[in-house]
Amino acid sequence: MRKSKRVQRPKGTNDLLIDEIKNWQYLEKIAQEVFKIYQFFEIRTPLFEHYEVFSRAVGDTSDIVSKEMYDFYDKGERHIALRPEGTAGVVRAFVENKLFGPEYGKPYKVYYLGPMFRYERPQAGRLRQFYQLGVEAFGSKNPATDVEIIAMLMQFFDRLELKKNRLVINSLGDKESREVYRKALIEFLELKMEQLSEDSKHRLYKNPLRVLDSKDERDKKVVADAPSILDYLNEESMQHFSKVKSMLGALEIPYEIDHRMVRGLDYYNHTIFEVMNDAILGVQTTIAAGGRYDGLVEYFGGPATPGFGFAIGVERLLMTLAAEGVELPSKSPIDVYVVSIGDVADEQSLKIVQDIRKAGFSTEQDFLGRKAKAQFKAADKLKAKLIMTVGESELLAKKIKIKVVQTQEETLISLERIRTDFATVYKELLNE
Ligand code: ATP
Ligand code: MG
């Protein structure tokens, strides 16, 4: 057989290897702990959905749907898309499973963690498969919900000891306010039509707010003087936003307001926010973003239900943690390494190892027939807390030598105790 050409992973994807995964698991553990304090529990929805789930919710004119979606027709001619974000699928599931019913708590609060797919130009912190850790809360239109969820996000970042964060907020108002603003914005942009990018010329009438979100330098120049949405909020929208601001103040959560921030998804209204971090030199990194999406549940055929959520970009968060020099807990040391000497010991030491493992202690031994010296080295590499030496003479005497690595103290312990009550032995030796 001819040697085949080496296949590489697709552009914009990552292999997460053991040393990195431990950081991911740590993040997930902290998220679980913090989110539980606020009573958010995990939901898992499919990685792919019907195309309409995203085209309707995120919006046909958004970059995400119009340029970045991985969509295809399956063997049954269904138009399918890999999810580019988490909210639309969760809302679809909320409606489909009738999670608004009387048997469920209100607000209904969930979190998710999983891969998202966007056909983007890969670069640092911008991938084609990336992970989002997000939350959604259904059923409360109270601005206190906006604030408590932002506070939860901040508590999560605090737990990770991430420091250089900036919370940026804005309001998109309700439908009525946005309609009025939309007209004003179109009037303003029409006058500068010639200076806009091709994309924005197209979007001008369909979805002028998208122009504010454009990353094209020409558009950025034009929108610098655009009217502010905050001047167009009606009474109710203004009230909602000022309550959010005052409650953030009451909780002593610092924030900035950016009236040009609109976010890349069409489903938002009222409060929207981003958390930026300045730790990575020269880049403004948005590590989390979210907001309110009253109306989206109705859009999917459910009863009128307000919603609020956010998503954290996990790769960006990990990059930022590294840039801030935050040390995540390193690989945990192994409890016991069993050094076996001579063939005779093989079967016996396997039995001992299994007894210790059944008692719940992480244990390794050598299966490669290495010399004792190499085995001690392996134990060292695994940062073993205890090293047990099992040889012919030990087995004959039914007493095994255990070394406490930290103190270098050696003790003879009866084989019987090791096999039947290792938990106590472990406790005695290590005072843990
Ligand atoms: P950007 O403006 O950077 O393209 P976005 O507005 O498209 O971000 P959202 O859809 O709000 O991003 O997603 C929330 C978070 O997910 C972002 O703040 C970011 O941390 C992360 N994220 C978005 N797209 C990517 C990607 N292609 N690769 C890695 N992380 C991403
Ligand atoms: Mg984007």
Short mmCIF file of C-alpha atoms and ligand atoms in Angstrom, two decimals:
data_model
loop_
_atom_site.label_atom_id
_atom_site.label_comp_id
_atom_site.label_asym_id
_atom_site.label_seq_id
_atom_site.Cartn_x
_atom_site.Cartn_y
_atom_site.Cartn_z
CA MET A 1 0.00 0.00 0.00
CA ARG A 2 1.28 3.45 -0.82
CA LYS A 3 1.84 5.85 1.98
CA SER A 4 -1.04 8.32 1.90
CA LYS A 5 -0.75 12.07 2.08
CA ARG A 6 -1.12 13.43 5.57
CA VAL A 7 -4.55 14.94 6.15
CA GLN A 8 -4.74 18.10 8.20
CA ARG A 9 -7.57 19.58 10.18
CA PRO A 10 -9.78 22.10 8.39
CA LYS A 11 -8.72 25.73 8.53
CA GLY A 12 -10.05 27.56 11.57
CA THR A 13 -10.46 24.47 13.74
CA ASN A 14 -8.45 23.32 16.74
CA ASP A 15 -7.43 20.06 18.31
CA LEU A 16 -7.79 20.47 22.03
CA LEU A 17 -5.11 18.36 23.62
CA ILE A 18 -4.91 17.02 27.13
CA ASP A 19 -2.88 19.88 28.57
CA GLU A 20 -5.34 22.44 27.25
CA ILE A 21 -8.51 20.54 28.04
CA LYS A 22 -7.80 20.77 31.73
CA ASN A 23 -8.26 24.55 31.45
CA TRP A 24 -11.54 24.01 29.63
CA GLN A 25 -12.76 21.63 32.29
CA TYR A 26 -11.77 24.08 34.98
CA LEU A 27 -13.71 26.86 33.21
CA GLU A 28 -16.71 24.61 32.89
CA LYS A 29 -16.57 23.67 36.56
CA ILE A 30 -16.46 27.31 37.67
CA ALA A 31 -19.28 28.17 35.27
CA GLN A 32 -21.39 25.34 36.66
CA GLU A 33 -20.77 26.52 40.22
CA VAL A 34 -21.48 30.18 39.55
CA PHE A 35 -24.49 29.56 37.32
CA LYS A 36 -25.97 27.21 39.91
CA ILE A 37 -25.87 29.99 42.49
CA TYR A 38 -28.23 31.84 40.13
CA GLN A 39 -30.18 28.65 39.32
CA PHE A 40 -29.16 28.25 35.68
CA PHE A 41 -28.92 24.63 34.56
CA GLU A 42 -27.55 23.01 31.45
CA ILE A 43 -29.43 22.44 28.21
CA ARG A 44 -28.05 20.62 25.15
CA THR A 45 -29.60 21.25 21.77
CA PRO A 46 -28.50 19.87 18.38
CA LEU A 47 -25.37 21.18 16.66
CA PHE A 48 -27.43 21.51 13.49
CA GLU A 49 -30.91 22.89 12.95
CA HIS A 50 -33.21 23.71 10.07
CA TYR A 51 -31.78 26.67 8.19
CA GLU A 52 -34.82 28.83 9.03
CA VAL A 53 -34.08 28.67 12.75
CA PHE A 54 -31.12 30.97 12.16
CA SER A 55 -32.22 32.89 9.08
CA ARG A 56 -35.34 34.02 10.90
CA ALA A 57 -33.91 34.67 14.35
CA VAL A 58 -30.46 36.00 13.61
CA GLY A 59 -31.64 37.73 10.44
CA ASP A 60 -31.10 37.29 6.70
CA THR A 61 -29.13 40.51 6.42
CA SER A 62 -26.74 39.73 9.26
CA ASP A 63 -23.18 38.71 8.37
CA ILE A 64 -23.67 35.55 10.35
CA VAL A 65 -26.51 34.29 8.14
CA SER A 66 -25.61 35.88 4.82
CA LYS A 67 -21.89 35.12 4.81
CA GLU A 68 -20.76 32.91 7.62
CA MET A 69 -23.20 30.03 7.86
CA TYR A 70 -22.27 26.43 7.12
CA ASP A 71 -25.45 25.26 5.43
CA PHE A 72 -26.19 22.34 3.14
CA TYR A 73 -28.98 20.08 1.89
CA ASP A 74 -29.00 16.70 3.56
CA LYS A 75 -29.81 13.44 1.80
CA GLY A 76 -33.50 14.12 2.34
CA GLU A 77 -33.23 17.55 0.67
CA ARG A 78 -33.68 19.39 3.93
CA HIS A 79 -31.94 22.74 4.23
CA ILE A 80 -29.73 22.33 7.28
CA ALA A 81 -27.25 24.67 8.98
CA LEU A 82 -24.57 24.08 11.56
CA ARG A 83 -25.41 26.39 14.42
CA PRO A 84 -23.53 29.71 14.28
CA GLU A 85 -24.75 30.73 17.73
CA GLY A 86 -26.70 29.26 20.63
CA THR A 87 -29.75 31.38 21.31
CA ALA A 88 -31.88 30.52 18.27
CA GLY A 89 -31.69 26.77 18.93
CA VAL A 90 -32.45 27.21 22.61
CA VAL A 91 -35.50 29.34 21.82
CA ARG A 92 -36.63 26.75 19.29
CA ALA A 93 -36.26 24.08 22.00
CA PHE A 94 -38.06 26.26 24.55
CA VAL A 95 -41.08 26.51 22.26
CA GLU A 96 -40.99 22.94 20.95
CA ASN A 97 -40.78 21.42 24.44
CA LYS A 98 -43.35 23.86 25.85
CA LEU A 99 -40.96 24.97 28.57
CA PHE A 100 -43.27 27.92 29.16
CA GLY A 101 -45.83 25.55 30.70
CA PRO A 102 -47.11 25.89 34.29
CA GLU A 103 -45.01 22.93 35.47
CA TYR A 104 -41.81 24.86 34.81
CA GLY A 105 -40.28 27.58 36.94
CA LYS A 106 -40.29 31.19 35.82
CA PRO A 107 -38.02 32.63 34.70
CA TYR A 108 -36.85 29.48 32.95
CA LYS A 109 -33.06 29.61 33.13
CA VAL A 110 -30.56 27.54 31.15
CA TYR A 111 -26.94 27.57 30.15
CA TYR A 112 -25.11 25.81 27.32
CA LEU A 113 -21.54 25.10 26.31
CA GLY A 114 -20.65 23.84 22.89
CA PRO A 115 -19.16 24.40 19.47
CA MET A 116 -20.51 27.00 17.04
CA PHE A 117 -19.63 27.22 13.36
CA ARG A 118 -19.00 30.31 11.26
CA TYR A 119 -17.24 30.57 7.94
CA GLU A 120 -14.94 33.43 8.89
CA ARG A 121 -11.41 34.40 7.97
CA PRO A 122 -9.44 32.54 10.60
CA GLN A 123 -7.10 34.59 12.78
CA ALA A 124 -6.19 34.81 16.44
CA GLY A 125 -9.44 34.54 18.41
CA ARG A 126 -11.49 34.05 15.25
CA LEU A 127 -12.17 30.47 14.32
CA ARG A 128 -14.53 28.49 12.11
CA GLN A 129 -15.38 26.14 14.92
CA PHE A 130 -15.33 27.90 18.26
CA TYR A 131 -17.03 27.36 21.58
CA GLN A 132 -19.57 29.49 23.30
CA LEU A 133 -20.62 29.31 26.91
CA GLY A 134 -23.97 31.02 27.11
CA VAL A 135 -27.07 31.48 29.22
CA GLU A 136 -30.70 32.30 28.48
CA ALA A 137 -33.51 33.34 30.82
CA PHE A 138 -37.11 33.25 29.64
CA GLY A 139 -40.10 34.97 31.18
CA SER A 140 -39.00 38.17 32.88
CA LYS A 141 -39.18 41.61 31.33
CA ASN A 142 -37.97 43.22 34.53
CA PRO A 143 -34.74 45.22 34.03
CA ALA A 144 -33.54 43.56 37.26
CA THR A 145 -33.20 40.37 35.19
CA ASP A 146 -30.86 42.15 32.77
CA VAL A 147 -28.77 43.33 35.68
CA GLU A 148 -28.70 40.08 37.65
CA ILE A 149 -27.51 38.20 34.57
CA ILE A 150 -24.79 40.76 33.87
CA ALA A 151 -23.86 40.49 37.56
CA MET A 152 -23.63 36.71 37.22
CA LEU A 153 -21.27 37.10 34.27
CA MET A 154 -19.12 39.47 36.31
CA GLN A 155 -19.08 37.02 39.22
CA PHE A 156 -17.91 34.31 36.83
CA PHE A 157 -15.08 36.53 35.58
CA ASP A 158 -14.21 37.43 39.19
CA ARG A 159 -13.97 33.76 40.10
CA LEU A 160 -11.49 33.34 37.25
CA GLU A 161 -9.61 36.40 38.52
CA LEU A 162 -9.93 38.15 35.21
CA LYS A 163 -9.39 41.84 35.82
CA LYS A 164 -9.07 44.13 32.84
CA ASN A 165 -12.69 43.93 31.76
CA ARG A 166 -14.89 46.75 30.53
CA LEU A 167 -18.64 46.39 30.42
CA VAL A 168 -20.19 48.34 27.56
CA ILE A 169 -23.96 48.72 27.35
CA ASN A 170 -26.50 50.26 25.04
CA SER A 171 -30.24 50.15 24.44
CA LEU A 172 -31.91 49.32 21.17
CA GLY A 173 -35.29 50.25 22.59
CA ASP A 174 -38.51 48.49 21.74
CA LYS A 175 -39.98 47.98 18.27
CA GLU A 176 -41.66 51.36 18.20
CA SER A 177 -38.52 53.27 19.20
CA ARG A 178 -36.43 51.38 16.71
CA GLU A 179 -38.86 52.11 13.88
CA VAL A 180 -38.52 55.83 14.50
CA TYR A 181 -34.75 55.56 14.80
CA ARG A 182 -34.56 53.45 11.67
CA LYS A 183 -36.15 56.22 9.64
CA ALA A 184 -33.79 58.83 11.06
CA LEU A 185 -30.80 56.61 10.37
CA ILE A 186 -31.85 55.94 6.78
CA GLU A 187 -32.25 59.68 6.21
CA PHE A 188 -28.77 60.27 7.58
CA LEU A 189 -27.15 57.44 5.61
CA GLU A 190 -28.86 58.36 2.34
CA LEU A 191 -26.93 61.60 2.32
CA LYS A 192 -23.65 59.69 2.60
CA MET A 193 -24.62 56.83 0.30
CA GLU A 194 -21.57 57.27 -1.94
CA GLN A 195 -19.13 56.86 0.92
CA LEU A 196 -20.59 53.55 2.12
CA SER A 197 -19.26 50.07 1.37
CA GLU A 198 -21.13 47.97 -1.20
CA ASP A 199 -22.55 45.77 1.55
CA SER A 200 -23.90 48.74 3.42
CA LYS A 201 -25.46 50.27 0.33
CA HIS A 202 -27.48 47.07 0.02
CA ARG A 203 -28.35 46.97 3.69
CA LEU A 204 -29.27 50.63 3.88
CA TYR A 205 -33.02 50.14 3.37
CA LYS A 206 -33.35 46.53 4.48
CA ASN A 207 -31.53 46.84 7.77
CA PRO A 208 -29.78 50.17 8.33
CA LEU A 209 -28.75 49.26 11.90
CA ARG A 210 -26.40 46.68 10.39
CA VAL A 211 -24.39 49.57 8.91
CA LEU A 212 -23.52 50.70 12.44
CA ASP A 213 -22.05 47.27 13.09
CA SER A 214 -19.95 47.18 9.90
CA LYS A 215 -16.23 46.51 10.23
CA ASP A 216 -15.51 48.26 6.91
CA GLU A 217 -13.39 51.39 7.42
CA ARG A 218 -15.52 53.45 4.98
CA ASP A 219 -18.67 52.64 6.94
CA LYS A 220 -16.97 53.30 10.25
CA LYS A 221 -16.09 56.81 9.10
CA VAL A 222 -19.65 57.54 8.01
CA VAL A 223 -21.38 56.24 11.13
CA ALA A 224 -19.10 58.22 13.43
CA ASP A 225 -21.60 61.09 13.14
CA ALA A 226 -24.74 59.00 12.92
CA PRO A 227 -27.68 59.92 15.15
CA SER A 228 -27.76 58.13 18.50
CA ILE A 229 -30.48 55.58 19.14
CA LEU A 230 -30.62 56.76 22.73
CA ASP A 231 -32.19 60.01 21.50
CA TYR A 232 -35.04 58.04 19.94
CA LEU A 233 -36.16 55.84 22.82
CA ASN A 234 -39.80 56.16 23.77
CA GLU A 235 -40.85 56.59 27.39
CA GLU A 236 -41.01 52.88 28.22
CA SER A 237 -37.68 52.07 26.57
CA MET A 238 -36.04 54.99 28.29
CA GLN A 239 -37.37 53.81 31.65
CA HIS A 240 -36.08 50.30 31.10
CA PHE A 241 -32.62 51.57 30.21
CA SER A 242 -32.40 54.01 33.09
CA LYS A 243 -33.42 51.29 35.54
CA VAL A 244 -30.69 49.03 34.17
CA LYS A 245 -28.18 51.83 34.63
CA SER A 246 -29.26 52.66 38.14
CA MET A 247 -29.31 49.02 39.22
CA LEU A 248 -25.84 48.44 37.79
CA GLY A 249 -24.83 51.48 39.82
CA ALA A 250 -26.48 50.06 42.94
CA LEU A 251 -24.49 46.84 42.53
CA GLU A 252 -21.34 48.87 41.92
CA ILE A 253 -20.77 47.31 38.53
CA PRO A 254 -18.89 49.86 36.41
CA TYR A 255 -20.06 50.33 32.82
CA GLU A 256 -19.67 52.52 29.77
CA ILE A 257 -22.34 53.43 27.25
CA ASP A 258 -21.72 53.10 23.51
CA HIS A 259 -24.74 54.34 21.60
CA ARG A 260 -23.33 52.96 18.33
CA MET A 261 -23.14 49.38 19.54
CA VAL A 262 -25.90 47.34 17.87
CA ARG A 263 -24.60 43.72 17.89
CA GLY A 264 -24.55 41.40 14.91
CA LEU A 265 -27.84 39.64 15.49
CA ASP A 266 -31.27 40.99 14.66
CA TYR A 267 -33.23 39.59 17.56
CA TYR A 268 -32.12 42.03 20.22
CA ASN A 269 -34.10 44.86 21.80
CA HIS A 270 -33.73 47.05 24.89
CA THR A 271 -30.50 46.27 26.75
CA ILE A 272 -27.50 44.94 24.84
CA PHE A 273 -24.00 44.64 26.20
CA GLU A 274 -20.47 43.46 25.52
CA VAL A 275 -17.59 42.69 27.82
CA MET A 276 -14.30 43.79 26.34
CA ASN A 277 -10.86 43.07 27.65
CA ASP A 278 -7.69 45.03 26.96
CA ALA A 279 -5.15 42.47 28.13
CA ILE A 280 -4.15 41.32 24.66
CA LEU A 281 -1.89 44.08 23.42
CA GLY A 282 -3.24 46.16 20.58
CA VAL A 283 -6.53 44.32 20.27
CA GLN A 284 -9.93 45.17 21.63
CA THR A 285 -11.23 41.77 22.44
CA THR A 286 -14.88 41.16 23.00
CA ILE A 287 -15.03 38.10 25.20
CA ALA A 288 -18.75 38.06 25.88
CA ALA A 289 -21.87 39.64 24.48
CA GLY A 290 -25.59 39.49 24.95
CA GLY A 291 -28.82 41.25 25.60
CA ARG A 292 -32.58 41.20 25.68
CA TYR A 293 -34.68 39.51 23.03
CA ASP A 294 -38.34 40.03 23.89
CA GLY A 295 -40.41 38.75 21.00
CA LEU A 296 -38.13 35.97 19.82
CA VAL A 297 -40.18 33.24 21.51
CA GLU A 298 -43.31 34.52 19.77
CA TYR A 299 -41.39 34.56 16.54
CA PHE A 300 -40.88 30.82 16.94
CA GLY A 301 -44.59 30.31 17.56
CA GLY A 302 -44.54 30.34 21.36
CA PRO A 303 -46.52 32.58 23.71
CA ALA A 304 -45.26 36.13 24.27
CA THR A 305 -42.23 35.57 26.48
CA PRO A 306 -39.40 38.00 27.14
CA GLY A 307 -35.83 36.73 27.09
CA PHE A 308 -32.34 37.74 28.10
CA GLY A 309 -29.00 36.02 27.57
CA PHE A 310 -25.34 36.22 26.75
CA ALA A 311 -22.58 34.13 25.19
CA ILE A 312 -18.92 33.99 26.12
CA GLY A 313 -16.34 33.12 23.44
CA VAL A 314 -14.41 30.40 25.25
CA GLU A 315 -11.23 30.50 23.13
CA ARG A 316 -11.09 34.27 23.49
CA LEU A 317 -11.65 34.00 27.22
CA LEU A 318 -8.79 31.51 27.55
CA MET A 319 -6.49 33.71 25.43
CA THR A 320 -7.38 36.66 27.60
CA LEU A 321 -6.77 34.76 30.81
CA ALA A 322 -3.35 33.80 29.48
CA ALA A 323 -2.63 37.40 28.46
CA GLU A 324 -3.54 38.58 31.95
CA GLY A 325 -1.17 35.98 33.34
CA VAL A 326 -3.87 34.13 35.23
CA GLU A 327 -2.60 30.69 36.21
CA LEU A 328 -5.32 28.09 35.96
CA PRO A 329 -4.88 25.10 38.25
CA SER A 330 -2.38 22.73 36.70
CA LYS A 331 -2.70 19.04 36.12
CA SER A 332 -3.41 17.36 39.42
CA PRO A 333 -0.79 15.01 40.82
CA ILE A 334 -1.41 11.28 40.88
CA ASP A 335 -2.10 9.65 44.27
CA VAL A 336 -0.01 6.51 43.95
CA TYR A 337 2.65 5.10 41.69
CA VAL A 338 3.41 1.43 42.07
CA VAL A 339 6.95 0.44 41.19
CA SER A 340 7.06 -3.27 40.54
CA ILE A 341 10.30 -5.14 40.61
CA GLY A 342 10.78 -8.42 38.79
CA ASP A 343 8.33 -10.57 36.85
CA VAL A 344 6.97 -12.26 39.95
CA ALA A 345 5.55 -9.00 41.11
CA ASP A 346 3.61 -8.27 37.93
CA GLU A 347 0.38 -10.10 38.62
CA GLN A 348 0.51 -9.31 42.32
CA SER A 349 1.10 -5.62 41.75
CA LEU A 350 -1.76 -5.48 39.23
CA LYS A 351 -4.07 -6.84 41.93
CA ILE A 352 -2.83 -4.27 44.41
CA VAL A 353 -3.23 -1.45 41.91
CA GLN A 354 -6.80 -2.50 41.16
CA ASP A 355 -7.69 -2.60 44.86
CA ILE A 356 -6.35 0.91 45.33
CA ARG A 357 -8.18 2.14 42.25
CA LYS A 358 -11.41 0.59 43.47
CA ALA A 359 -10.93 2.59 46.66
CA GLY A 360 -10.95 5.66 44.42
CA PHE A 361 -7.30 6.68 44.24
CA SER A 362 -5.57 7.54 40.98
CA THR A 363 -2.87 4.97 40.44
CA GLU A 364 -0.34 4.09 37.78
CA GLN A 365 2.17 1.33 37.34
CA ASP A 366 4.67 0.29 34.72
CA PHE A 367 3.61 -2.00 31.92
CA LEU A 368 6.58 -1.39 29.73
CA GLY A 369 9.03 -3.56 31.61
CA ARG A 370 11.17 -0.61 32.58
CA LYS A 371 13.92 -0.84 35.15
CA ALA A 372 13.16 0.35 38.68
CA LYS A 373 15.08 3.58 38.11
CA ALA A 374 12.96 4.46 35.07
CA GLN A 375 9.81 3.68 37.03
CA PHE A 376 10.81 6.08 39.80
CA LYS A 377 11.39 8.70 37.13
CA ALA A 378 7.91 8.09 35.74
CA ALA A 379 6.46 8.51 39.23
CA ASP A 380 8.31 11.78 39.49
CA LYS A 381 6.88 13.00 36.19
CA LEU A 382 3.34 12.22 37.33
CA LYS A 383 4.04 14.07 40.59
CA ALA A 384 3.00 10.97 42.55
CA LYS A 385 2.19 11.63 46.18
CA LEU A 386 2.96 8.08 47.27
CA ILE A 387 5.35 5.59 45.75
CA MET A 388 4.87 1.94 46.54
CA THR A 389 7.55 -0.63 45.81
CA VAL A 390 6.36 -4.16 45.16
CA GLY A 391 8.98 -6.87 44.76
CA GLU A 392 9.40 -10.51 45.55
CA SER A 393 10.65 -9.95 49.10
CA GLU A 394 7.85 -7.49 49.92
CA LEU A 395 5.24 -9.93 48.71
CA LEU A 396 6.80 -12.73 50.70
CA ALA A 397 6.78 -10.65 53.86
CA LYS A 398 3.29 -9.34 53.02
CA LYS A 399 4.52 -5.86 53.84
CA ILE A 400 4.86 -3.13 51.25
CA LYS A 401 7.14 -0.12 51.37
CA ILE A 402 5.34 3.17 50.76
CA LYS A 403 7.27 6.39 50.38
CA VAL A 404 5.62 9.75 51.02
CA VAL A 405 7.26 11.78 48.29
CA GLN A 406 7.00 15.15 49.98
CA THR A 407 8.78 14.09 53.18
CA GLN A 408 10.76 11.22 51.63
CA GLU A 409 9.66 9.12 54.62
CA GLU A 410 9.25 5.41 54.07
CA THR A 411 6.86 3.15 55.96
CA LEU A 412 6.14 -0.55 55.80
CA ILE A 413 2.41 -1.23 55.61
CA SER A 414 0.76 -4.64 55.68
CA LEU A 415 -0.45 -5.86 52.31
CA GLU A 416 -3.75 -6.75 53.90
CA ARG A 417 -4.43 -3.16 54.98
CA ILE A 418 -3.42 -1.78 51.61
CA ARG A 419 -5.82 -4.11 49.86
CA THR A 420 -8.78 -3.71 52.17
CA ASP A 421 -8.51 -0.25 53.71
CA PHE A 422 -6.35 1.96 51.54
CA ALA A 423 -8.38 5.07 52.30
CA THR A 424 -7.23 4.97 55.93
CA VAL A 425 -3.64 4.22 54.96
CA TYR A 426 -3.66 7.18 52.59
CA LYS A 427 -5.10 9.47 55.23
CA GLU A 428 -2.56 8.41 57.84
CA LEU A 429 0.41 8.85 55.54
CA LEU A 430 -0.62 12.19 54.05
CA ASN A 431 -2.78 13.71 56.79
CA GLU A 432 -5.36 14.53 54.11
P1 ATP B 1 -17.20 39.80 16.41
O1 ATP B 1 -17.70 41.21 16.37
O2 ATP B 1 -15.86 39.65 17.10
O3 ATP B 1 -17.28 39.10 15.10
P2 ATP B 1 -19.75 38.76 17.11
O4 ATP B 1 -20.56 39.96 17.39
O5 ATP B 1 -19.87 38.09 15.79
O6 ATP B 1 -18.19 39.06 17.40
P3 ATP B 1 -21.31 37.16 18.90
O7 ATP B 1 -22.11 36.55 17.83
O8 ATP B 1 -21.91 38.15 19.77
O9 ATP B 1 -19.94 37.71 18.27
O10 ATP B 1 -20.68 35.98 19.80
C1 ATP B 1 -20.38 36.16 21.18
C2 ATP B 1 -18.92 35.90 21.45
O11 ATP B 1 -18.47 34.74 20.80
C3 ATP B 1 -18.00 36.98 20.90
O12 ATP B 1 -17.91 38.06 21.78
C4 ATP B 1 -16.69 36.24 20.80
O13 ATP B 1 -16.04 36.19 22.06
C5 ATP B 1 -17.12 34.87 20.41
N1 ATP B 1 -16.96 34.67 18.95
C6 ATP B 1 -17.77 35.10 17.95
N2 ATP B 1 -17.33 34.71 16.75
C7 ATP B 1 -16.19 33.99 16.99
C8 ATP B 1 -15.26 33.29 16.16
N3 ATP B 1 -15.41 33.23 14.84
N4 ATP B 1 -14.21 32.67 16.75
C9 ATP B 1 -14.05 32.71 18.09
N5 ATP B 1 -14.89 33.34 18.92
C10 ATP B 1 -15.95 33.97 18.39
MG MG B 2 -18.73 38.16 14.01
#
